[in-house]
């Protein structure tokens, strides 16, 4: 799901805001995704960041 959001709203930083990374979201928003380069790199990185975020939320609920 986050990959789809990253594809369509990545240049606005929406994917980073949803992961709780506000600083990176603001950076992407102000630079339009680093002129597109940052958005392309995030397509590959967003899968791992989403996995880590989901694991942290799961541990918080279980723990």
XYZ file of N, CA, C and O in Angstrom:
252
model
N 0.825 -1.186 0.000
C 0.000 0.000 0.000
C 0.877 1.261 0.000
O 0.588 2.202 -0.706
N 1.908 1.245 0.822
C 2.778 2.420 0.892
C 3.534 2.642 -0.411
O 3.838 3.765 -0.760
N 3.807 1.569 -1.123
C 4.497 1.728 -2.408
C 3.610 2.479 -3.397
O 4.089 3.350 -4.119
N 2.329 2.192 -3.389
C 1.392 2.897 -4.273
C 1.306 4.370 -3.879
O 1.326 5.257 -4.740
N 1.246 4.630 -2.579
C 1.211 6.020 -2.107
C 2.503 6.730 -2.489
O 2.491 7.891 -2.883
N 3.627 6.020 -2.389
C 4.914 6.607 -2.764
C 4.976 6.918 -4.254
O 5.559 7.921 -4.660
N 4.370 6.062 -5.069
C 4.375 6.304 -6.513
C 3.575 7.550 -6.884
O 3.985 8.331 -7.732
N 2.416 7.732 -6.237
C 1.538 8.836 -6.616
C 1.760 10.114 -5.804
O 1.551 11.202 -6.314
N 2.172 9.993 -4.548
C 2.339 11.185 -3.721
C 3.731 11.355 -3.162
O 3.957 12.164 -2.271
N 4.674 10.598 -3.703
C 6.045 10.631 -3.196
C 6.743 11.954 -3.380
O 7.534 12.374 -2.540
N 6.450 12.638 -4.458
C 7.124 13.920 -4.685
C 6.648 14.986 -3.708
O 7.319 15.995 -3.521
N 5.512 14.753 -3.072
C 5.009 15.685 -2.064
C 5.391 15.269 -0.644
O 5.063 15.952 0.309
N 6.037 14.122 -0.499
C 6.472 13.661 0.812
C 5.386 12.972 1.613
O 5.573 12.706 2.797
N 4.265 12.663 0.988
C 3.150 12.044 1.709
C 3.564 10.707 2.316
O 3.181 10.386 3.445
N 4.376 9.935 1.601
C 4.804 8.641 2.107
C 5.620 8.782 3.383
O 5.442 8.024 4.334
N 6.489 9.772 3.433
C 7.313 9.976 4.633
C 6.486 10.500 5.812
O 6.718 10.115 6.948
N 5.519 11.356 5.524
C 4.640 11.830 6.594
C 3.872 10.662 7.204
O 3.707 10.582 8.423
N 3.405 9.748 6.376
C 2.628 8.605 6.865
C 3.482 7.645 7.676
O 2.970 6.956 8.557
N 4.776 7.595 7.414
C 5.676 6.748 8.190
C 6.145 7.428 9.472
O 6.874 6.839 10.254
N 5.735 8.665 9.686
C 6.122 9.390 10.894
C 7.454 10.097 10.774
O 8.001 10.557 11.760
N 7.983 10.201 9.587
C 9.262 10.865 9.348
C 8.973 12.267 8.821
O 9.139 12.566 7.642
N 8.566 13.145 9.747
C 8.097 14.475 9.377
C 9.199 15.316 8.744
O 8.963 16.011 7.759
N 10.397 15.246 9.279
C 11.505 16.033 8.735
C 11.792 15.691 7.277
O 11.962 16.572 6.432
N 11.840 14.400 6.974
C 12.070 13.984 5.590
C 10.882 14.331 4.705
O 11.046 14.679 3.532
N 9.683 14.259 5.275
C 8.490 14.629 4.507
C 8.503 16.091 4.115
O 8.194 16.452 2.979
N 8.903 16.944 5.046
C 8.995 18.381 4.751
C 10.084 18.641 3.717
O 9.912 19.443 2.801
N 11.206 17.930 3.850
C 12.286 18.089 2.873
C 11.852 17.703 1.470
O 12.140 18.398 0.504
N 11.129 16.596 1.357
C 10.637 16.177 0.039
C 9.591 17.144 -0.485
O 9.539 17.414 -1.678
N 8.756 17.660 0.401
C 7.716 18.595 -0.011
C 8.325 19.884 -0.550
O 7.912 20.384 -1.596
N 9.330 20.409 0.126
C 9.933 21.678 -0.286
C 10.791 21.553 -1.546
O 10.959 22.535 -2.269
N 11.321 20.351 -1.798
C 12.183 20.174 -2.973
C 11.496 19.406 -4.094
O 12.153 19.021 -5.069
N 10.184 19.193 -3.964
C 9.414 18.410 -4.958
C 10.055 17.043 -5.190
O 10.267 16.602 -6.320
N 10.369 16.392 -4.087
C 10.976 15.058 -4.190
C 12.403 15.097 -4.674
O 12.874 14.158 -5.297
N 13.119 16.167 -4.365
C 14.502 16.302 -4.828
C 14.571 16.316 -6.341
O 15.429 15.673 -6.927
N 13.645 17.041 -6.948
C 13.510 17.125 -8.414
C 13.291 15.747 -9.031
O 13.740 15.466 -10.139
N 12.616 14.895 -8.304
C 12.270 13.566 -8.799
C 13.250 12.470 -8.427
O 12.882 11.309 -8.383
N 14.478 12.832 -8.147
C 15.495 11.826 -7.828
C 15.199 11.156 -6.495
O 15.281 9.939 -6.362
N 14.837 11.944 -5.491
C 14.544 11.426 -4.166
C 13.344 10.487 -4.220
O 13.299 9.467 -3.548
N 12.372 10.823 -5.039
C 11.182 9.987 -5.173
C 11.525 8.625 -5.756
O 11.015 7.603 -5.307
N 12.386 8.596 -6.747
C 12.782 7.326 -7.362
C 13.556 6.464 -6.371
O 13.319 5.261 -6.265
N 14.456 7.063 -5.621
C 15.209 6.319 -4.612
C 14.260 5.776 -3.547
O 14.401 4.630 -3.100
N 13.266 6.560 -3.164
C 12.319 6.125 -2.143
C 11.460 4.953 -2.587
O 10.979 4.197 -1.757
N 11.258 4.771 -3.877
C 10.486 3.610 -4.331
C 11.147 2.323 -3.868
O 10.479 1.361 -3.564
N 12.465 2.346 -3.780
C 13.192 1.162 -3.334
C 13.335 1.110 -1.818
O 13.330 0.037 -1.230
N 13.456 2.265 -1.186
C 13.662 2.310 0.255
C 12.363 2.218 1.051
O 12.382 1.818 2.209
N 11.239 2.572 0.448
C 9.987 2.671 1.185
C 9.509 1.305 1.669
O 8.883 1.199 2.717
N 9.837 0.256 0.933
C 9.408 -1.085 1.341
C 10.045 -1.483 2.658
O 9.383 -2.006 3.547
N 11.333 -1.210 2.832
C 12.017 -1.547 4.080
C 11.549 -0.648 5.216
O 11.344 -1.115 6.332
N 11.357 0.631 4.945
C 10.892 1.555 5.980
C 9.494 1.185 6.451
O 9.191 1.264 7.646
N 8.639 0.746 5.543
C 7.289 0.326 5.911
C 7.338 -0.930 6.763
O 6.629 -1.041 7.760
N 8.183 -1.861 6.401
C 8.322 -3.097 7.167
C 8.779 -2.803 8.590
O 8.253 -3.355 9.549
N 9.742 -1.913 8.748
C 10.237 -1.558 10.074
C 9.176 -0.836 10.892
O 9.015 -1.100 12.082
N 8.443 0.057 10.276
C 7.384 0.788 10.968
C 6.289 -0.152 11.443
O 5.814 -0.047 12.576
N 5.897 -1.090 10.594
C 4.872 -2.057 10.978
C 5.351 -2.958 12.105
O 4.581 -3.295 13.006
N 6.620 -3.350 12.080
C 7.169 -4.185 13.146
C 7.180 -3.433 14.477
O 6.850 -4.003 15.515
N 7.539 -2.158 14.464
C 7.536 -1.361 15.694
C 6.135 -1.239 16.264
O 5.936 -1.356 17.474
N 5.145 -1.018 15.404
C 3.765 -0.916 15.868
C 3.277 -2.245 16.434
O 2.584 -2.270 17.441
N 3.666 -3.353 15.803
C 3.274 -4.658 16.284
C 3.879 -4.941 17.652
O 3.196 -5.422 18.554
N 5.161 -4.637 17.831
C 5.814 -4.844 19.111
C 5.226 -3.963 20.210
O 5.169 -4.365 21.367
N 4.791 -2.765 19.854
C 4.163 -1.879 20.835
C 2.835 -2.446 21.309
O 2.485 -2.335 22.491
N 2.096 -3.081 20.410
C 0.812 -3.667 20.775
C 1.025 -4.943 21.594
O 0.344 -5.159 22.593
N 1.971 -5.754 21.170
C 2.226 -7.030 21.859
C 2.934 -6.818 23.185
O 2.585 -7.425 24.188
N 3.940 -5.945 23.161
C 4.848 -5.744 24.283
C 4.238 -5.101 25.434
O 4.314 -5.283 26.564
